[in-house]
Amino acid sequence: MKNRYTITSALPYANGPLHIGHIAGAYLPADIYVRYLRSRNKDVLYICGSDEHGAAITLRAKKEGTTPQAIVDKYHGINKKAFNDFGIDFDIYHRTSDPLHHKTAQDFFLKLEEKKSFVKKTAEQFYDEENKQFLADRYIQGTCPKCAYEAAYGDQCEKCGSALSPKDLINPKSTISGNKPVLKETSHWYLPMQDHEEWLREWINNGVLDGKKLHDPSQWKNQVIGQCNSWIDGGLHERAMTRDLNWGVKVPLKDGDGKVLYVWLDAPIGYISATKAWAEKEGKDWKAYWQNDDTQLIHFIGKDNIVFHAIIFPILLKQHGDFILPENVPANAFLNLEGDKISTSRNWAVWLPEYLEEFPGKQDELRYVLTSLAPESRDSEFTWKDYQTRINNELLSIYGNFINRALVLTHKYYNGVLPECGDYSSEDEIVVNEMNSFAEKVGALIERYRFKEAQNEMMNLARLGNKYLADNEPWKLVKTDEERVKVIMKLALEISAKLSIISAPFLPHTAVELQEMLNLKELNWDNYSDELMPVGHQINKAHLLFTKVEDELVAMQVEKLQKSKILKQVPLKEKAVINFDDFTKLDIRIGDIIEAKKVPKTNKLIELKVKVGENVRTVVSGIAEHYSAEELPGKKVSILINLEPRKIKGILSEGMILMAENSEGKLAMISPDNEAIESGSVVR
RNA sequence: GGCGAGGUAGCUCAGCUGGUUAGAGCGCAUGAUUCAUAAUCAUGAGGUCGGCGGUUCAAGCCCGCCUCUCGCUACCA
């Protein structure tokens, strides 16, 4: 173990509140780890903050008629408070809109520029005048100059496979607006990631950099190594580190006008600027946490962030030259909810601020459940029923109940003061030995990022306590052997005290409460083997640590979830008003599907032959996930027939089948409800 | 379609580089017990380790094919 740790949790994007999936994935595991290390008296810095840049926030501001700053201010406030109330113990919760961050990111960028880590390229790039933005290669389509395929992309023709540049395309179009884009000159700084493949492969797979062993790759998750190798083996490419945007960290160069740093360059540097902000306040040296070989850097993230933390950011850190690389990137998978993926847009989530409001004082209950169900190596699922079961049958029955019986008996027999007593019996010594082994067992599991297992091991100490009481039955012995009862109660309380230490990383609020009841203060991991309950020690009044989760509560939460899901289905903003002439431009007819077959090498596409009056048209439609090719022939559908024909996967599509889509993405055909409507009938 | 990660007891999950009768917690059954929020303790029943084939003295673990789930990516006017 090293002595200094820099722990980060992914910066939450400041355009929405946090839900239990975020917590289980990146924040709770890190918090457990951090609390453990602090208890071991390590020098630990735990940092996080809001990620406030990027195009998504500007788009949202535009939509809501407000400013990006107003959006990020709102969610920064909400999330900071939620983390604090829940008990995620950051040293600092910073934000990337802070001037200190802008300065830090710009300095970092300049250093890389100075080291010639970037390749600057000036090029004429297509620009969408309607949306006022430059278009990435993939956002442009046109006719391939080599094979005349009409839907080739700006970077490659899917038909003939030739690599293209957008300007090669004949008749280019913006895929966003459909308009013809204009050429405008712009320049960007690119990171040539392909130059870094060799050392990355060695560093990720063997933990070795420049001949030095930096980490043990067997401690990295399969998922992380697998995904990195997949990227590296597929060949890394240069990636633009700047964007034409006006929201973000300005490119600090003369020719950087109107450009900002790419959000994935900017955000991880947020970890560094947060450290600086903290160090400034605390009078510490921030460099110790980032530029010292005796410091371990660990990034806790969700699986969607793997490449950024395990490939791109390490390249940047190494290029800069002064920084250490992450020792591990323990990425978690995703948490599902009641049989369905958590979805912000469908409002299918348990929101942290709402939980905190509806379940005051029940942070540790949620922590316990989320750690039990944590998606450490694959996706897992949270249900309210599970929440109830885990709390009632484990946390309350095993932990809460053991503490309660130990304290209640002590009060009953000795008014809460430990009496003078004899030595442990030889059977007691076995229990004592077992008890003493827990600190190391639990610690070792936490150090290997096995939080679920670690928590269960912690619970085994409470189980040991329950078994000790059941085996020794002090409530019976009290009538025959009072001296023996004193020893038993002392050991039971000793177990309780030790439980307060090893449960603290998982259940910090409970641990404090328990230590108050036991009249103990400021215990940490290193106190574990001390005698914590000496003769004469007075304990405080006992109260219950947990309350039962009732069936009604579970039912209520499930119902609330279902209801809020429906609420989200209210129609989106209406589009601009059109006149009748506009409407009559659409030629919509009823058609009969006479033939259907799946388009090879695609998941969603079906090629249809639709008979409209006397004509038969070919239409390619993205409905294969909702209809099989076999069930389609014979169906009547509405079809827009005067839509400009377009080639899709090499097939000319002459029209568009009208479909209704609900909030879950389910599709249904718009069909006449009357057999008298024959093929070719006009829809209006 | 390409790539990555998964598919182990009713549920949630462990099983490190292949090696004795495949593990844990919860649930379930039976018994014990009453200090404790009907909580606890003991014992037990549950698995052809997604399917098929192969390598090996030996496979949940290695190889091939298939299938299902999730993620990234492509396609969805």
mmCIF file of C-alpha atoms in Angstrom, chain A residues 232-537:
data_model
loop_
_atom_site.group_PDB
_atom_site.id
_atom_site.type_symbol
_atom_site.label_atom_id
_atom_site.label_comp_id
_atom_site.label_asym_id
_atom_site.label_seq_id
_atom_site.Cartn_x
_atom_site.Cartn_y
_atom_site.Cartn_z
ATOM 1 C CA ILE A 232 -6.122 -0.315 -29.375
ATOM 2 C CA ASP A 233 -6.306 -3.405 -31.567
ATOM 3 C CA GLY A 234 -8.816 -1.679 -33.769
ATOM 4 C CA GLY A 235 -6.235 1.025 -34.355
ATOM 5 C CA LEU A 236 -6.302 4.357 -32.573
ATOM 6 C CA HIS A 237 -6.872 7.470 -34.636
ATOM 7 C CA GLU A 238 -6.202 11.106 -34.215
ATOM 8 C CA ARG A 239 -8.909 12.859 -32.327
ATOM 9 C CA ALA A 240 -9.700 16.556 -32.313
ATOM 10 C CA MET A 241 -9.117 18.115 -28.907
ATOM 11 C CA THR A 242 -10.831 21.374 -29.784
ATOM 12 C CA ARG A 243 -14.278 22.336 -30.961
ATOM 13 C CA ASP A 244 -15.941 25.281 -32.633
ATOM 14 C CA LEU A 245 -18.251 26.301 -29.831
ATOM 15 C CA ASN A 246 -18.620 29.261 -27.545
ATOM 16 C CA TRP A 247 -19.348 27.434 -24.280
ATOM 17 C CA GLY A 248 -16.347 25.913 -22.593
ATOM 18 C CA VAL A 249 -12.686 26.559 -21.922
ATOM 19 C CA LYS A 250 -11.331 28.904 -24.569
ATOM 20 C CA VAL A 251 -8.360 27.716 -26.578
ATOM 21 C CA PRO A 252 -5.593 29.947 -25.194
ATOM 22 C CA LEU A 253 -3.841 30.667 -28.470
ATOM 23 C CA LYS A 254 -3.944 33.534 -30.917
ATOM 24 C CA ASP A 255 -5.578 31.468 -33.570
ATOM 25 C CA GLY A 256 -7.949 29.844 -31.113
ATOM 26 C CA ASP A 257 -10.717 32.377 -31.458
ATOM 27 C CA GLY A 258 -14.195 30.961 -31.172
ATOM 28 C CA LYS A 259 -12.845 27.581 -30.151
ATOM 29 C CA VAL A 260 -13.009 25.667 -26.901
ATOM 30 C CA LEU A 261 -11.345 22.550 -25.549
ATOM 31 C CA TYR A 262 -13.048 19.259 -26.300
ATOM 32 C CA VAL A 263 -15.131 18.395 -23.259
ATOM 33 C CA TRP A 264 -13.286 15.108 -22.756
ATOM 34 C CA LEU A 265 -10.011 16.974 -22.587
ATOM 35 C CA ASP A 266 -11.492 19.559 -20.289
ATOM 36 C CA ALA A 267 -13.395 17.310 -17.853
ATOM 37 C CA PRO A 268 -10.622 15.038 -16.497
ATOM 38 C CA ILE A 269 -8.433 18.072 -15.996
ATOM 39 C CA GLY A 270 -11.277 19.082 -13.705
ATOM 40 C CA TYR A 271 -9.889 16.530 -11.265
ATOM 41 C CA ILE A 272 -6.637 18.463 -11.210
ATOM 42 C CA SER A 273 -8.202 21.877 -10.855
ATOM 43 C CA ALA A 274 -10.416 20.586 -8.055
ATOM 44 C CA THR A 275 -7.260 19.453 -6.306
ATOM 45 C CA LYS A 276 -5.736 22.900 -6.725
ATOM 46 C CA ALA A 277 -8.820 24.588 -5.351
ATOM 47 C CA TRP A 278 -8.797 22.296 -2.347
ATOM 48 C CA ALA A 279 -5.065 22.690 -1.754
ATOM 49 C CA GLU A 280 -5.330 26.459 -1.906
ATOM 50 C CA LYS A 281 -8.014 26.438 0.737
ATOM 51 C CA GLU A 282 -6.228 23.941 2.970
ATOM 52 C CA GLY A 283 -2.748 25.328 2.512
ATOM 53 C CA LYS A 284 -1.507 22.088 0.965
ATOM 54 C CA ASP A 285 0.667 21.304 -2.022
ATOM 55 C CA TRP A 286 -1.519 19.989 -4.822
ATOM 56 C CA LYS A 287 1.424 18.483 -6.669
ATOM 57 C CA ALA A 288 1.888 15.818 -4.030
ATOM 58 C CA TYR A 289 -1.394 14.320 -5.169
ATOM 59 C CA TRP A 290 -0.638 14.253 -8.880
ATOM 60 C CA GLN A 291 3.069 14.365 -9.431
ATOM 61 C CA ASN A 292 4.549 12.090 -6.817
ATOM 62 C CA ASP A 293 5.355 8.430 -7.383
ATOM 63 C CA ASP A 294 4.265 7.591 -3.873
ATOM 64 C CA THR A 295 0.699 8.574 -4.724
ATOM 65 C CA GLN A 296 -1.903 6.178 -6.054
ATOM 66 C CA LEU A 297 -4.392 7.667 -8.488
ATOM 67 C CA ILE A 298 -7.683 5.806 -8.846
ATOM 68 C CA HIS A 299 -10.628 6.731 -11.039
ATOM 69 C CA PHE A 300 -14.052 5.372 -10.119
ATOM 70 C CA ILE A 301 -16.365 5.511 -13.131
ATOM 71 C CA GLY A 302 -19.184 3.793 -14.999
ATOM 72 C CA LYS A 303 -18.452 1.532 -17.941
ATOM 73 C CA ASP A 304 -19.411 4.238 -20.418
ATOM 74 C CA ASN A 305 -16.323 6.245 -19.425
ATOM 75 C CA ILE A 306 -13.670 3.566 -19.766
ATOM 76 C CA VAL A 307 -11.775 4.768 -22.824
ATOM 77 C CA PHE A 308 -11.584 8.309 -21.619
ATOM 78 C CA HIS A 309 -10.046 7.363 -18.285
ATOM 79 C CA ALA A 310 -7.941 4.412 -19.374
ATOM 80 C CA ILE A 311 -6.725 5.623 -22.774
ATOM 81 C CA ILE A 312 -7.222 9.286 -23.577
ATOM 82 C CA PHE A 313 -6.536 10.878 -20.195
ATOM 83 C CA PRO A 314 -3.470 8.689 -19.566
ATOM 84 C CA ILE A 315 -2.076 9.762 -22.953
ATOM 85 C CA LEU A 316 -2.536 13.377 -21.946
ATOM 86 C CA LEU A 317 -0.987 12.871 -18.534
ATOM 87 C CA LYS A 318 1.996 11.053 -19.958
ATOM 88 C CA GLN A 319 2.498 13.639 -22.674
ATOM 89 C CA HIS A 320 2.482 16.407 -20.133
ATOM 90 C CA GLY A 321 5.274 14.574 -18.405
ATOM 91 C CA ASP A 322 4.914 15.609 -14.788
ATOM 92 C CA PHE A 323 1.956 13.441 -13.868
ATOM 93 C CA ILE A 324 1.444 9.955 -12.500
ATOM 94 C CA LEU A 325 -0.885 7.547 -14.296
ATOM 95 C CA PRO A 326 -3.911 5.891 -12.717
ATOM 96 C CA GLU A 327 -3.143 2.784 -10.723
ATOM 97 C CA ASN A 328 -6.597 1.422 -11.475
ATOM 98 C CA VAL A 329 -9.835 2.399 -13.171
ATOM 99 C CA PRO A 330 -12.471 0.293 -11.430
ATOM 100 C CA ALA A 331 -15.423 0.760 -13.761
ATOM 101 C CA ASN A 332 -18.801 -0.573 -12.762
ATOM 102 C CA ALA A 333 -21.518 -1.821 -15.083
ATOM 103 C CA PHE A 334 -25.055 -0.422 -15.046
ATOM 104 C CA LEU A 335 -27.853 -0.722 -12.516
ATOM 105 C CA ASN A 336 -31.290 -1.531 -13.884
ATOM 106 C CA LEU A 337 -34.518 -0.692 -12.109
ATOM 107 C CA GLU A 338 -37.595 -2.894 -11.722
ATOM 108 C CA GLY A 339 -36.963 -4.871 -14.882
ATOM 109 C CA ASP A 340 -36.064 -1.975 -17.107
ATOM 110 C CA LYS A 341 -33.090 0.185 -17.923
ATOM 111 C CA ILE A 342 -32.811 3.384 -15.929
ATOM 112 C CA SER A 343 -33.760 6.194 -18.257
ATOM 113 C CA THR A 344 -33.717 9.883 -17.573
ATOM 114 C CA SER A 345 -35.858 10.772 -20.566
ATOM 115 C CA ARG A 346 -38.563 8.271 -19.597
ATOM 116 C CA ASN A 347 -38.228 9.316 -15.961
ATOM 117 C CA TRP A 348 -37.555 5.687 -15.039
ATOM 118 C CA ALA A 349 -35.249 6.218 -12.106
ATOM 119 C CA VAL A 350 -35.047 6.606 -8.358
ATOM 120 C CA TRP A 351 -33.741 10.124 -7.966
ATOM 121 C CA LEU A 352 -31.365 10.770 -5.127
ATOM 122 C CA PRO A 353 -32.851 14.133 -4.047
ATOM 123 C CA GLU A 354 -36.319 12.575 -3.909
ATOM 124 C CA TYR A 355 -35.104 9.609 -1.910
ATOM 125 C CA LEU A 356 -33.408 11.863 0.599
ATOM 126 C CA GLU A 357 -36.572 13.855 0.989
ATOM 127 C CA GLU A 358 -38.895 10.867 1.301
ATOM 128 C CA PHE A 359 -36.592 8.760 3.457
ATOM 129 C CA PRO A 360 -34.992 11.174 5.895
ATOM 130 C CA GLY A 361 -32.227 9.616 7.937
ATOM 131 C CA LYS A 362 -32.182 6.477 5.799
ATOM 132 C CA GLN A 363 -28.980 7.053 3.867
ATOM 133 C CA ASP A 364 -27.284 3.971 5.251
ATOM 134 C CA GLU A 365 -30.208 1.745 4.278
ATOM 135 C CA LEU A 366 -29.830 2.805 0.664
ATOM 136 C CA ARG A 367 -26.070 2.501 0.888
ATOM 137 C CA TYR A 368 -26.388 -1.022 2.200
ATOM 138 C CA VAL A 369 -28.777 -2.084 -0.541
ATOM 139 C CA LEU A 370 -26.843 -0.449 -3.356
ATOM 140 C CA THR A 371 -23.607 -2.028 -2.216
ATOM 141 C CA SER A 372 -25.320 -5.425 -1.998
ATOM 142 C CA LEU A 373 -26.586 -5.080 -5.535
ATOM 143 C CA ALA A 374 -23.630 -3.193 -6.973
ATOM 144 C CA PRO A 375 -22.965 -3.943 -10.645
ATOM 145 C CA GLU A 376 -19.328 -4.754 -10.014
ATOM 146 C CA SER A 377 -18.824 -7.112 -12.920
ATOM 147 C CA ARG A 378 -22.092 -7.117 -14.835
ATOM 148 C CA ASP A 379 -25.341 -5.216 -14.987
ATOM 149 C CA SER A 380 -27.551 -5.746 -11.969
ATOM 150 C CA GLU A 381 -31.006 -4.771 -10.888
ATOM 151 C CA PHE A 382 -32.586 -2.725 -8.123
ATOM 152 C CA THR A 383 -36.158 -3.456 -7.082
ATOM 153 C CA TRP A 384 -38.048 -1.950 -4.171
ATOM 154 C CA LYS A 385 -38.890 -5.453 -3.019
ATOM 155 C CA ASP A 386 -35.173 -6.166 -2.800
ATOM 156 C CA TYR A 387 -34.698 -2.929 -0.935
ATOM 157 C CA GLN A 388 -37.198 -4.126 1.641
ATOM 158 C CA THR A 389 -35.792 -7.644 1.897
ATOM 159 C CA ARG A 390 -32.183 -6.566 2.242
ATOM 160 C CA ILE A 391 -32.992 -4.089 4.954
ATOM 161 C CA ASN A 392 -35.470 -6.152 6.936
ATOM 162 C CA ASN A 393 -33.814 -9.540 6.702
ATOM 163 C CA GLU A 394 -30.183 -8.557 6.756
ATOM 164 C CA LEU A 395 -29.384 -5.094 7.963
ATOM 165 C CA LEU A 396 -32.063 -4.982 10.629
ATOM 166 C CA SER A 397 -32.266 -8.641 11.628
ATOM 167 C CA ILE A 398 -28.598 -9.391 11.756
ATOM 168 C CA TYR A 399 -26.794 -6.129 12.478
ATOM 169 C CA GLY A 400 -29.461 -4.016 14.174
ATOM 170 C CA ASN A 401 -30.806 -6.875 16.190
ATOM 171 C CA PHE A 402 -27.416 -7.991 17.458
ATOM 172 C CA ILE A 403 -26.545 -4.501 18.650
ATOM 173 C CA ASN A 404 -29.900 -4.126 20.301
ATOM 174 C CA ARG A 405 -29.722 -7.398 22.216
ATOM 175 C CA ALA A 406 -26.171 -6.722 23.406
ATOM 176 C CA LEU A 407 -27.009 -3.238 24.648
ATOM 177 C CA VAL A 408 -30.363 -4.103 26.149
ATOM 178 C CA LEU A 409 -28.872 -6.954 28.153
ATOM 179 C CA THR A 410 -26.027 -4.791 29.402
ATOM 180 C CA HIS A 411 -28.471 -2.181 30.618
ATOM 181 C CA LYS A 412 -30.723 -4.760 32.145
ATOM 182 C CA TYR A 413 -28.014 -6.559 34.094
ATOM 183 C CA TYR A 414 -25.510 -3.806 34.854
ATOM 184 C CA ASN A 415 -27.268 -0.505 34.233
ATOM 185 C CA GLY A 416 -24.948 0.029 31.309
ATOM 186 C CA VAL A 417 -21.656 -0.133 33.199
ATOM 187 C CA LEU A 418 -19.197 -2.914 32.426
ATOM 188 C CA PRO A 419 -18.581 -4.812 35.649
ATOM 189 C CA GLU A 420 -15.292 -6.243 36.802
ATOM 190 C CA CYS A 421 -15.021 -9.744 35.393
ATOM 191 C CA GLY A 422 -12.810 -12.791 34.969
ATOM 192 C CA ASP A 423 -10.846 -13.965 31.937
ATOM 193 C CA TYR A 424 -12.160 -15.282 28.663
ATOM 194 C CA SER A 425 -12.723 -19.020 28.599
ATOM 195 C CA SER A 426 -10.917 -21.142 26.041
ATOM 196 C CA GLU A 427 -14.084 -21.144 23.918
ATOM 197 C CA ASP A 428 -14.234 -17.379 24.210
ATOM 198 C CA GLU A 429 -10.673 -17.172 22.955
ATOM 199 C CA ILE A 430 -11.702 -18.908 19.753
ATOM 200 C CA VAL A 431 -14.380 -16.288 19.255
ATOM 201 C CA VAL A 432 -11.918 -13.523 20.107
ATOM 202 C CA ASN A 433 -9.481 -14.803 17.514
ATOM 203 C CA GLU A 434 -12.152 -14.933 14.912
ATOM 204 C CA MET A 435 -13.339 -11.475 15.850
ATOM 205 C CA ASN A 436 -9.845 -10.099 15.510
ATOM 206 C CA SER A 437 -9.458 -11.428 11.990
ATOM 207 C CA PHE A 438 -12.208 -9.260 10.530
ATOM 208 C CA ALA A 439 -10.357 -5.987 10.192
ATOM 209 C CA GLU A 440 -7.816 -7.583 7.921
ATOM 210 C CA LYS A 441 -10.316 -9.639 5.921
ATOM 211 C CA VAL A 442 -12.650 -6.735 5.260
ATOM 212 C CA GLY A 443 -9.754 -4.397 4.536
ATOM 213 C CA ALA A 444 -8.193 -6.777 2.032
ATOM 214 C CA LEU A 445 -11.477 -7.062 0.142
ATOM 215 C CA ILE A 446 -11.936 -3.308 0.023
ATOM 216 C CA GLU A 447 -8.401 -2.888 -1.257
ATOM 217 C CA ARG A 448 -9.275 -5.252 -4.099
ATOM 218 C CA TYR A 449 -12.424 -3.242 -4.888
ATOM 219 C CA ARG A 450 -14.642 -6.145 -3.809
ATOM 220 C CA PHE A 451 -17.112 -3.972 -1.957
ATOM 221 C CA LYS A 452 -20.027 -6.331 -2.133
ATOM 222 C CA GLU A 453 -18.038 -9.168 -0.652
ATOM 223 C CA ALA A 454 -16.424 -6.836 1.868
ATOM 224 C CA GLN A 455 -19.808 -5.697 3.113
ATOM 225 C CA ASN A 456 -20.983 -9.264 3.483
ATOM 226 C CA GLU A 457 -17.823 -10.089 5.420
ATOM 227 C CA MET A 458 -18.545 -7.140 7.698
ATOM 228 C CA MET A 459 -22.001 -8.593 8.320
ATOM 229 C CA ASN A 460 -20.359 -11.868 9.297
ATOM 230 C CA LEU A 461 -18.999 -10.139 12.385
ATOM 231 C CA ALA A 462 -22.569 -9.336 13.424
ATOM 232 C CA ARG A 463 -23.460 -12.957 12.659
ATOM 233 C CA LEU A 464 -20.605 -14.059 14.891
ATOM 234 C CA GLY A 465 -22.061 -11.889 17.647
ATOM 235 C CA ASN A 466 -25.510 -13.402 17.265
ATOM 236 C CA LYS A 467 -24.082 -16.871 17.348
ATOM 237 C CA TYR A 468 -21.977 -16.121 20.395
ATOM 238 C CA LEU A 469 -25.044 -14.979 22.316
ATOM 239 C CA ALA A 470 -27.112 -17.937 21.155
ATOM 240 C CA ASP A 471 -24.372 -20.414 22.091
ATOM 241 C CA ASN A 472 -23.786 -18.940 25.530
ATOM 242 C CA GLU A 473 -27.324 -17.959 26.490
ATOM 243 C CA PRO A 474 -26.506 -15.297 29.103
ATOM 244 C CA TRP A 475 -30.251 -14.864 29.801
ATOM 245 C CA LYS A 476 -30.234 -18.385 31.204
ATOM 246 C CA LEU A 477 -26.845 -18.284 32.902
ATOM 247 C CA VAL A 478 -27.748 -15.123 34.737
ATOM 248 C CA LYS A 479 -29.704 -17.318 37.122
ATOM 249 C CA THR A 480 -26.862 -19.743 37.786
ATOM 250 C CA ASP A 481 -23.494 -18.210 36.962
ATOM 251 C CA GLU A 482 -23.400 -14.428 37.249
ATOM 252 C CA GLU A 483 -19.611 -14.203 36.921
ATOM 253 C CA ARG A 484 -19.702 -15.947 33.566
ATOM 254 C CA VAL A 485 -22.409 -13.582 32.282
ATOM 255 C CA LYS A 486 -20.147 -10.602 32.931
ATOM 256 C CA VAL A 487 -17.503 -12.084 30.621
ATOM 257 C CA ILE A 488 -20.043 -12.892 27.953
ATOM 258 C CA MET A 489 -21.463 -9.396 27.932
ATOM 259 C CA LYS A 490 -18.039 -7.862 27.781
ATOM 260 C CA LEU A 491 -17.172 -9.883 24.699
ATOM 261 C CA ALA A 492 -20.532 -9.142 23.090
ATOM 262 C CA LEU A 493 -19.912 -5.425 23.548
ATOM 263 C CA GLU A 494 -16.372 -5.779 22.302
ATOM 264 C CA ILE A 495 -17.798 -7.272 19.113
ATOM 265 C CA SER A 496 -20.263 -4.379 18.874
ATOM 266 C CA ALA A 497 -17.466 -1.846 19.211
ATOM 267 C CA LYS A 498 -15.381 -3.531 16.539
ATOM 268 C CA LEU A 499 -18.409 -3.709 14.318
ATOM 269 C CA SER A 500 -18.704 0.047 14.566
ATOM 270 C CA ILE A 501 -15.202 0.315 13.133
ATOM 271 C CA ILE A 502 -15.435 -2.054 10.202
ATOM 272 C CA SER A 503 -18.954 -1.036 9.246
ATOM 273 C CA ALA A 504 -18.057 2.652 9.124
ATOM 274 C CA PRO A 505 -16.990 2.716 5.453
ATOM 275 C CA PHE A 506 -20.287 1.117 4.429
ATOM 276 C CA LEU A 507 -22.647 2.596 6.996
ATOM 277 C CA PRO A 508 -21.034 5.820 8.202
ATOM 278 C CA HIS A 509 -24.129 7.283 9.843
ATOM 279 C CA THR A 510 -24.922 4.052 11.645
ATOM 280 C CA ALA A 511 -21.353 3.686 12.827
ATOM 281 C CA VAL A 512 -21.423 7.128 14.416
ATOM 282 C CA GLU A 513 -24.760 6.373 16.050
ATOM 283 C CA LEU A 514 -23.452 3.084 17.356
ATOM 284 C CA GLN A 515 -20.302 4.644 18.743
ATOM 285 C CA GLU A 516 -22.417 7.234 20.499
ATOM 286 C CA MET A 517 -24.522 4.509 22.105
ATOM 287 C CA LEU A 518 -21.366 2.709 23.143
ATOM 288 C CA ASN A 519 -19.950 5.992 24.402
ATOM 289 C CA LEU A 520 -16.911 5.708 22.166
ATOM 290 C CA LYS A 521 -15.249 8.366 20.102
ATOM 291 C CA GLU A 522 -12.958 8.698 17.124
ATOM 292 C CA LEU A 523 -12.170 5.081 16.466
ATOM 293 C CA ASN A 524 -10.345 3.996 13.370
ATOM 294 C CA TRP A 525 -9.052 0.827 11.795
ATOM 295 C CA ASP A 526 -5.854 0.911 13.797
ATOM 296 C CA ASN A 527 -7.811 0.805 17.040
ATOM 297 C CA TYR A 528 -9.432 -2.438 16.024
ATOM 298 C CA SER A 529 -7.376 -4.764 18.180
ATOM 299 C CA ASP A 530 -7.383 -2.476 21.223
ATOM 300 C CA GLU A 531 -9.572 -3.282 24.194
ATOM 301 C CA LEU A 532 -12.439 -0.938 23.470
ATOM 302 C CA MET A 533 -14.785 -1.883 26.309
ATOM 303 C CA PRO A 534 -12.763 -1.810 29.518
ATOM 304 C CA VAL A 535 -14.144 -2.540 32.959
ATOM 305 C CA GLY A 536 -16.139 0.384 34.331
ATOM 306 C CA HIS A 537 -16.981 1.784 30.900
#
